[in-house]
Structures are given as C-alpha cells and as structure tokens.
Short mmCIF file of C-alpha atoms in Angstrom, two decimals:
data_model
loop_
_atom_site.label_atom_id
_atom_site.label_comp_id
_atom_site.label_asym_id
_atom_site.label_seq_id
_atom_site.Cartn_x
_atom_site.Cartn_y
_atom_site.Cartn_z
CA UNK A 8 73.99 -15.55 -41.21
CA UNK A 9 73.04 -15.05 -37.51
CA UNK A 10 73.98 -17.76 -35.07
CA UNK A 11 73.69 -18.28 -31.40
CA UNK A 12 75.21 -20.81 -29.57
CA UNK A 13 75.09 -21.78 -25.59
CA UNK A 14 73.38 -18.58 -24.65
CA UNK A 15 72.96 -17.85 -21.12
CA UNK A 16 72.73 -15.33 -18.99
CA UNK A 17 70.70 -14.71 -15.60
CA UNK A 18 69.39 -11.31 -13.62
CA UNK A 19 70.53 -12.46 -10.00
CA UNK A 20 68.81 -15.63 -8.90
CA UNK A 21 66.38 -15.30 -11.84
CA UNK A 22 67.33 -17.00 -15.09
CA UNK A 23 66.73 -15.30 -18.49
CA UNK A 24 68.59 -17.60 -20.96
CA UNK A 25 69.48 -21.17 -20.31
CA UNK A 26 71.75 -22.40 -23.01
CA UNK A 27 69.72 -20.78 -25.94
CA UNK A 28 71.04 -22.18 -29.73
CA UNK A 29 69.82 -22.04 -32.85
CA UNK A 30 70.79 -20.13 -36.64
CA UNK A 31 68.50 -17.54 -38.76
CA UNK A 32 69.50 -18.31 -42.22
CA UNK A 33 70.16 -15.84 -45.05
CA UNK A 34 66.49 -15.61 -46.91
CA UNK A 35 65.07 -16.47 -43.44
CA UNK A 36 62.40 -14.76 -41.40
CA UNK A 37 62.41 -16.44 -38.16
CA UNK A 38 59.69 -15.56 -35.54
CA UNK A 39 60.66 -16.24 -31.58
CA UNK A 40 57.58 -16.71 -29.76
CA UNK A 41 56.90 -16.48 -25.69
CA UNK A 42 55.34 -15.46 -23.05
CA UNK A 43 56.20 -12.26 -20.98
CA UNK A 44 59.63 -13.53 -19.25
CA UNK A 45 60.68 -16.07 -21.37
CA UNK A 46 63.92 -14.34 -22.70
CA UNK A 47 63.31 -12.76 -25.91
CA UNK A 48 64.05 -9.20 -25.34
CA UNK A 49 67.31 -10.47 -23.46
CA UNK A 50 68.36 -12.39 -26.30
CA UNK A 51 67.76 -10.05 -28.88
CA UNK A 52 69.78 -7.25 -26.27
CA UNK A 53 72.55 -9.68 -26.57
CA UNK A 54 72.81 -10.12 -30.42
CA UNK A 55 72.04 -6.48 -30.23
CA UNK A 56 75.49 -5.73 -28.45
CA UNK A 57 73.67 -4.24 -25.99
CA UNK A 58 73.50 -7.03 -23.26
CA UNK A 59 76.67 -9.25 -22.57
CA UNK A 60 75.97 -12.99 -22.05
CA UNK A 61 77.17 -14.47 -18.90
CA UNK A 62 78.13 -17.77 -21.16
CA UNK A 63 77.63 -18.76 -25.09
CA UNK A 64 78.52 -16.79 -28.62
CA UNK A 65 76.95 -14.62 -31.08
CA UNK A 66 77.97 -14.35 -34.34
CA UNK A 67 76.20 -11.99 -36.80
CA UNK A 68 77.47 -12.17 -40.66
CA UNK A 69 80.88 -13.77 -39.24
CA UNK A 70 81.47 -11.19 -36.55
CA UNK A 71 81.00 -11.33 -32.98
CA UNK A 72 79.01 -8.40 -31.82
CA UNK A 73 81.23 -8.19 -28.27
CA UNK A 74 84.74 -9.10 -30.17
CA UNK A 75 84.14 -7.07 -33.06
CA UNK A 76 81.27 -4.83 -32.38
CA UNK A 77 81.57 -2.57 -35.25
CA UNK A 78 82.16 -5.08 -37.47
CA UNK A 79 78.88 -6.48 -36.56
CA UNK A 80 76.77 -3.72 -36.09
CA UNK A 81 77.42 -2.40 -39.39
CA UNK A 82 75.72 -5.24 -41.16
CA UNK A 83 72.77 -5.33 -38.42
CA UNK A 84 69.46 -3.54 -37.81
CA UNK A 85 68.00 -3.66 -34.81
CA UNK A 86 63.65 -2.02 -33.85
CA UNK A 87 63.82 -1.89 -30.03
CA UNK A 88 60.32 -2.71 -28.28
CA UNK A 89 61.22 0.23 -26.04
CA UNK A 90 62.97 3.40 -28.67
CA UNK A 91 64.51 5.92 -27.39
CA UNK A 92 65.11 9.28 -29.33
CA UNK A 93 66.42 12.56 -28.93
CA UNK A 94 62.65 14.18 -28.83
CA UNK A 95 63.72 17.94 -30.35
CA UNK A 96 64.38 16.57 -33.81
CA UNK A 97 62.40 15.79 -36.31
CA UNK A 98 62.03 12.37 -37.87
CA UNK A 99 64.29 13.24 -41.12
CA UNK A 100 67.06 14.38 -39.07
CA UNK A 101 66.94 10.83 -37.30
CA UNK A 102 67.59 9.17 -40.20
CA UNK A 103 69.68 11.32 -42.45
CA UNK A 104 72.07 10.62 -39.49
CA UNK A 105 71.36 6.87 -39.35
CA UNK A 106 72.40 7.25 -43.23
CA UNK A 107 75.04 9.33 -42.69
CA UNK A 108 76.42 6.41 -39.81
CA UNK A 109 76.24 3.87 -42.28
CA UNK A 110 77.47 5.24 -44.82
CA UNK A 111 74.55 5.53 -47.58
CA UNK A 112 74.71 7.80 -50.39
CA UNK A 113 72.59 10.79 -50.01
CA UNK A 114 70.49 10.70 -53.08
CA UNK A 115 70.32 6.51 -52.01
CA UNK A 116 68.94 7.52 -48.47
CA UNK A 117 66.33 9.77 -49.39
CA UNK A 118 65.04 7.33 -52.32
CA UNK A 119 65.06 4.69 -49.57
CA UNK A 120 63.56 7.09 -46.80
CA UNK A 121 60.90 8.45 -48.82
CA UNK A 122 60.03 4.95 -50.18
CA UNK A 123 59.71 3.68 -46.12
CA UNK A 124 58.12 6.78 -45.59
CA UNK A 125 55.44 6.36 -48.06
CA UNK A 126 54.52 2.40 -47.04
CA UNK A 127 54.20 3.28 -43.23
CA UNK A 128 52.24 6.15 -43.20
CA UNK A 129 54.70 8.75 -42.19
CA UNK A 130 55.89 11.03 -45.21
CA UNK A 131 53.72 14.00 -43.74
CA UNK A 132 55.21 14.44 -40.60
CA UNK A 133 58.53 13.62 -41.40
CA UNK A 134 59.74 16.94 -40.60
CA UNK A 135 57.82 17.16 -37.06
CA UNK A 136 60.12 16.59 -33.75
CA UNK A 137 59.66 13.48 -32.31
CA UNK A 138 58.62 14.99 -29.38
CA UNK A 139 54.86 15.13 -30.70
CA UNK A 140 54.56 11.59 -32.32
CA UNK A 141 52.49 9.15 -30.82
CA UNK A 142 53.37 5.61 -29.93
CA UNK A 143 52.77 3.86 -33.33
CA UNK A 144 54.85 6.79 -34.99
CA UNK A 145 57.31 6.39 -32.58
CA UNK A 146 57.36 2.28 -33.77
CA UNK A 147 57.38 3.53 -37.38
CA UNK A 148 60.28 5.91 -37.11
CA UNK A 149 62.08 3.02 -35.39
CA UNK A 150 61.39 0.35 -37.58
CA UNK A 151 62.59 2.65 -40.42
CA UNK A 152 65.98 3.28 -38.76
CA UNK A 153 66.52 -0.40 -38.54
CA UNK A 154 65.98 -1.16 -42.15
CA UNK A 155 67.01 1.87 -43.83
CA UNK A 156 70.36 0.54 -44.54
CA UNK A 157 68.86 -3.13 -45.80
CA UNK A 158 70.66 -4.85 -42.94
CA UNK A 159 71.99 -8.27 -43.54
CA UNK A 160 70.90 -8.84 -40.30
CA UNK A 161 67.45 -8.10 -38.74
CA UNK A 162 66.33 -7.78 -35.27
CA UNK A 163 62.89 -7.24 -34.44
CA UNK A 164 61.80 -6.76 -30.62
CA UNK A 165 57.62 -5.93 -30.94
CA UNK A 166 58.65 -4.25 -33.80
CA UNK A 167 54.63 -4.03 -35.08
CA UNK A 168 53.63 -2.84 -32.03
CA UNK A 169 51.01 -0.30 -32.27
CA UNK A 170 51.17 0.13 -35.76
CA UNK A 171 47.89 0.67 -37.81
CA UNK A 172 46.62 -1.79 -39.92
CA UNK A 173 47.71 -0.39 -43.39
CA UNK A 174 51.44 0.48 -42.00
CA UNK A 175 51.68 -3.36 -40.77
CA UNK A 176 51.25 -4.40 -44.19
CA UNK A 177 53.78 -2.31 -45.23
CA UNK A 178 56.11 -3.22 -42.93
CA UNK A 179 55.14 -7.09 -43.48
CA UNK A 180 56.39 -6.39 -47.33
CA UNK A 181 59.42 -4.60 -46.62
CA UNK A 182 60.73 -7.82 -43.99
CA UNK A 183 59.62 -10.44 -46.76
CA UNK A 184 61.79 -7.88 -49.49
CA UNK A 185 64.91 -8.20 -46.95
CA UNK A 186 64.96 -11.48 -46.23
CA UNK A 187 64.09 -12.19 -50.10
CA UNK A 188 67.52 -10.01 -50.66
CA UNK A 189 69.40 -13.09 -48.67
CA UNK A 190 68.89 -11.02 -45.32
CA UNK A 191 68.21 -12.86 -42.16
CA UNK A 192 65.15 -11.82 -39.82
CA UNK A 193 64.44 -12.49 -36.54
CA UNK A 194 61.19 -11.51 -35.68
CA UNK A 195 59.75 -11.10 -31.95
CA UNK A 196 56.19 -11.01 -31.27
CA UNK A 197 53.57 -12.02 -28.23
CA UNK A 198 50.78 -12.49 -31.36
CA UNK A 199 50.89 -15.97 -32.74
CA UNK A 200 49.17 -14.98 -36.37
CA UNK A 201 51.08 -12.29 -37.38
CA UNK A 202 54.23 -14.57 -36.68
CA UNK A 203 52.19 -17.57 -38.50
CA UNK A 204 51.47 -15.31 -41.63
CA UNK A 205 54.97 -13.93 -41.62
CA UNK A 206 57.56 -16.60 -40.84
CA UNK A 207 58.86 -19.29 -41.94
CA UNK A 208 60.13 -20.87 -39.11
CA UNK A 209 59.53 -20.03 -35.45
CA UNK A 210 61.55 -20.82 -32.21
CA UNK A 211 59.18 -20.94 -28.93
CA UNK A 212 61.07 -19.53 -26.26
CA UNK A 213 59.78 -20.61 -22.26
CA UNK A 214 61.39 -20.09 -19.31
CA UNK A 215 64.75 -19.17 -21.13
CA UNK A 216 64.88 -22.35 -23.00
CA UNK A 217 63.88 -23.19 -26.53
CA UNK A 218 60.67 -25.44 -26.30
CA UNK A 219 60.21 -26.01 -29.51
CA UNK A 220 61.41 -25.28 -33.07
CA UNK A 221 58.48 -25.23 -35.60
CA UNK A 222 58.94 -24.96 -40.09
CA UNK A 223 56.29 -23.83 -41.25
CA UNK A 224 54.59 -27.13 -42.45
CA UNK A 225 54.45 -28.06 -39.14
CA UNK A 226 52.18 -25.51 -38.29
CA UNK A 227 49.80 -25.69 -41.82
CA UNK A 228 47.32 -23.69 -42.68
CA UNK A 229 44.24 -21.74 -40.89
CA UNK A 230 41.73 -23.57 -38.71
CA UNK A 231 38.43 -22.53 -36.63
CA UNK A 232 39.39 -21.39 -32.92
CA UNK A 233 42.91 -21.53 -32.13
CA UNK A 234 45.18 -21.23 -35.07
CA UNK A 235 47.78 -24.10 -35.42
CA UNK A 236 50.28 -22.58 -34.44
CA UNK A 237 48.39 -20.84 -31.55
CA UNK A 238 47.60 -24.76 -30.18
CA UNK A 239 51.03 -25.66 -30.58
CA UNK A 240 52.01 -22.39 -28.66
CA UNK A 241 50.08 -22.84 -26.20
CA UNK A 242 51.38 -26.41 -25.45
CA UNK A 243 54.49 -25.16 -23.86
CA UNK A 244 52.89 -22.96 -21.31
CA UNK A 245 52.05 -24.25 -18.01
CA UNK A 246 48.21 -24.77 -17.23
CA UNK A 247 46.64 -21.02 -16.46
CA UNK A 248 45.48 -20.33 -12.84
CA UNK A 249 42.10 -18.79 -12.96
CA UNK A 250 43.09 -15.06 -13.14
CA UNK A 251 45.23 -16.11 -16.04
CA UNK A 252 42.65 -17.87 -17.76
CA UNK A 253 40.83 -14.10 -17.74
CA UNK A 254 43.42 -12.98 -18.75
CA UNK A 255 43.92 -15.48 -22.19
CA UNK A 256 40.34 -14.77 -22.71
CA UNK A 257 40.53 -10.94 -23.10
CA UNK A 258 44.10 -11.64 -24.83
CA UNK A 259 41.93 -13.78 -27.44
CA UNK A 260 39.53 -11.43 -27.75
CA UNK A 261 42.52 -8.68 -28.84
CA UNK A 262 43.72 -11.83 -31.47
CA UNK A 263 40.30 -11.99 -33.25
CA UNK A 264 40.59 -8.86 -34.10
CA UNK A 265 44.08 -8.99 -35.71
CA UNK A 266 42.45 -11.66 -38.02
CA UNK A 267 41.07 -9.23 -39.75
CA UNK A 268 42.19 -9.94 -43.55
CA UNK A 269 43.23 -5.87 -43.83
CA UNK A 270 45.86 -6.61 -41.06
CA UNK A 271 47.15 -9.45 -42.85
#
C-alpha cells in the first residue's frame, strides 16, 4: 500500500535521509521512531508530496505522489506536526471543504464529522474560528482533516501531540478502525509506549538511516523500568553526554506519566 524505496535527500552538507526503504502494508499501523534529526518529518514531507527527494521513489496506493500527485493525494491523509490554517474560520468550515475536496457526500461528511467530533472532544466548538483554539484543538482539528475521508493511506507526523488523555484514546480507536478497513498507517512519534501500545511494527529511524525494523513480538509485553521497546530504542542512540543524560531523565519523567492506563 505505501512503499518507499532508496530515499534520500540532504539539507546542504547535512544529511536527512540516507537510502531509507521499507513498505506499510494494507491493515498495517507502522510506528517510525527517532530522535530529534533523524529524518522522520522529512520522510513523511516526501510521501506527503510536499518535499521532493534528491534520489529514491514513493509510491502510495500505486501512484507516485511527484508523477501523479493527484492521483496520490486523493487516497492519502496526512496530520502535520506543525498545521497551518486559515485562523478566521471556524472548524466546520475546515472540513466541509476538506469534504467538499474529496468528494464526500454531504449527509456522509457530517455523519463522519460529527462522529470525529464527538471521540476527540471537539463537537462544542466546532463552529468557533480557529483563531481561538489552543494547541491540542489545533492537533484535533488536524487529525480530523486527515482521516475524515478514511484515507487508504495514513500519515501521522506527532499527530497525538498535545492531545488530552480521553481524545488520545479516541484517536488511538479511530487509527486501529482504518487500518482494520485495509488502510495503511504510518505513525510518527518521539514516545516509545504510545507507539508500543499502538503498532504493530515499528521502523527506528537514526541519523537518516533505518536502524532497526522491530514486529511486534520482538518487542513483547510490559516490563519494570524501561519498556521493551524503550531498551531496544534506546540501543541505537549514541551514549548521552552529561547534559543529555538530564535531559533523558526529565524526558522519562514526562513517559511515566503517559503510562497512565487512562492514556492508554
């Protein structure tokens, strides 16, 4: 459903992607893990059509997103880490035009909007501009746009970001629901145990390279400390110097928290 091949592309002297490949599946949710800088925003820019790779191929449902870029967008969804939106309108009029763009039937969209509306917490202030939303809502309204239309093709960048614990589990539903649908999901995130909970395979991205590939059985099941796939994780990073090591610390801190079953 979504494949990359030889993906590469650099900013200057600085390299993003070094010859990135791998496949998402249909009924796949695929997490990419890595540190700040490893590549993952660039490569999801790139399926994205939004990013052109100096070297390598996309293809998304069959079509290649910079040879055929309607083609392929029409059967992709795609929550930036960074949304933009025009701030004067409200939240309804941003996605009665996403439905109008791809082409859902009206009484269809607002089923479907008022459905997403109602799992993330936003169906009373769908009629606000965006102008006044904070930066969860903001993440809401974006991950809505992006699966409104039940892409075949998923693409989330921090997608969860900043959403409350009750919304997350929403959202967590609605990704399993697509990818149950045959939909493929790829599925960005610094935070090892939502990816471990939500996943079932994960590519570990570092220094623009794939480190690993992990199923997972690989990973198992919960542990004390570090979950397993937090260890393994961890294993492709270089050893911290000692402001890094603060850093992890107040970085772990932030993860026990997120363990929290009601985030789960």
């Amino acid at each position: 459903m979504l494949a990359i091949d030889g993906l590469s592309h650099a900013y200057g002297e600085r390299v993003a992607l070094d010859g990135v490949s791998f496949t998402v599946e249909p009924g796949e949710v695929v997490g990419l893990l890595g540190a700040n800088g490893a590549g993952k925003s660039t490569l999801l820019r790139s399926i994205a059509g939004l990013q052109r790779p100096d070297a390598g191929r996309i293809m998304v449902a069959g079509h290649d997103p910079w040879r055929d870029p309607i083609a392929a967008k029409s059967v992709l969804g795609y929550a930036a880490e960074q949304p933009s939106f025009h701030d004067e309108l409200s939240a309804r009029e941003h996605l009665a035009f996403v439905a109008s763009v791809r082409g859902l039937e009206p009484g269809e969209a607002e089923a479907r909007l008022s459905a997403l509306a109602a799992s993330l917490d936003l169906a009373d202030r769908l009629d606000e501009p965006v102008h006044g939303f904070s930066h969860g809502m903001r993440k809401k309204l974006s991950f809505m746009m992006a699966v409104l239309h039940r892409p075949a093709v998923l693409l989330c960048d921090e997608a969860l970001e900043g959403f409350d614990a009750p919304s997350a589990i929403g959202a967590k539903r609605e990704l399993r629901a697509l990818a149950s649908a045959g939909g493929a999901v790829l599925f960005s995130s610094h935070f090892t145990e939502t990816v471990e909970r939500l996943c079932d395979r994960v590519v570990l991205l570092h220094g623009g390279r794939i480190a690993r590939t992990l199923t997972r059985a690989e990973w198992g099941g919960a542990t004390e400390g570090h979950s397993p796939l937090e260890r393994m994780f961890l294993e492709v990073l270089p050893p911290a110097a000692p402001e890094d090591r603060k850093s992890t610390r107040l970085n772990s801190s932030h993860s026990s928290v997120s363990r929290m079953p009601s985030s789960a």
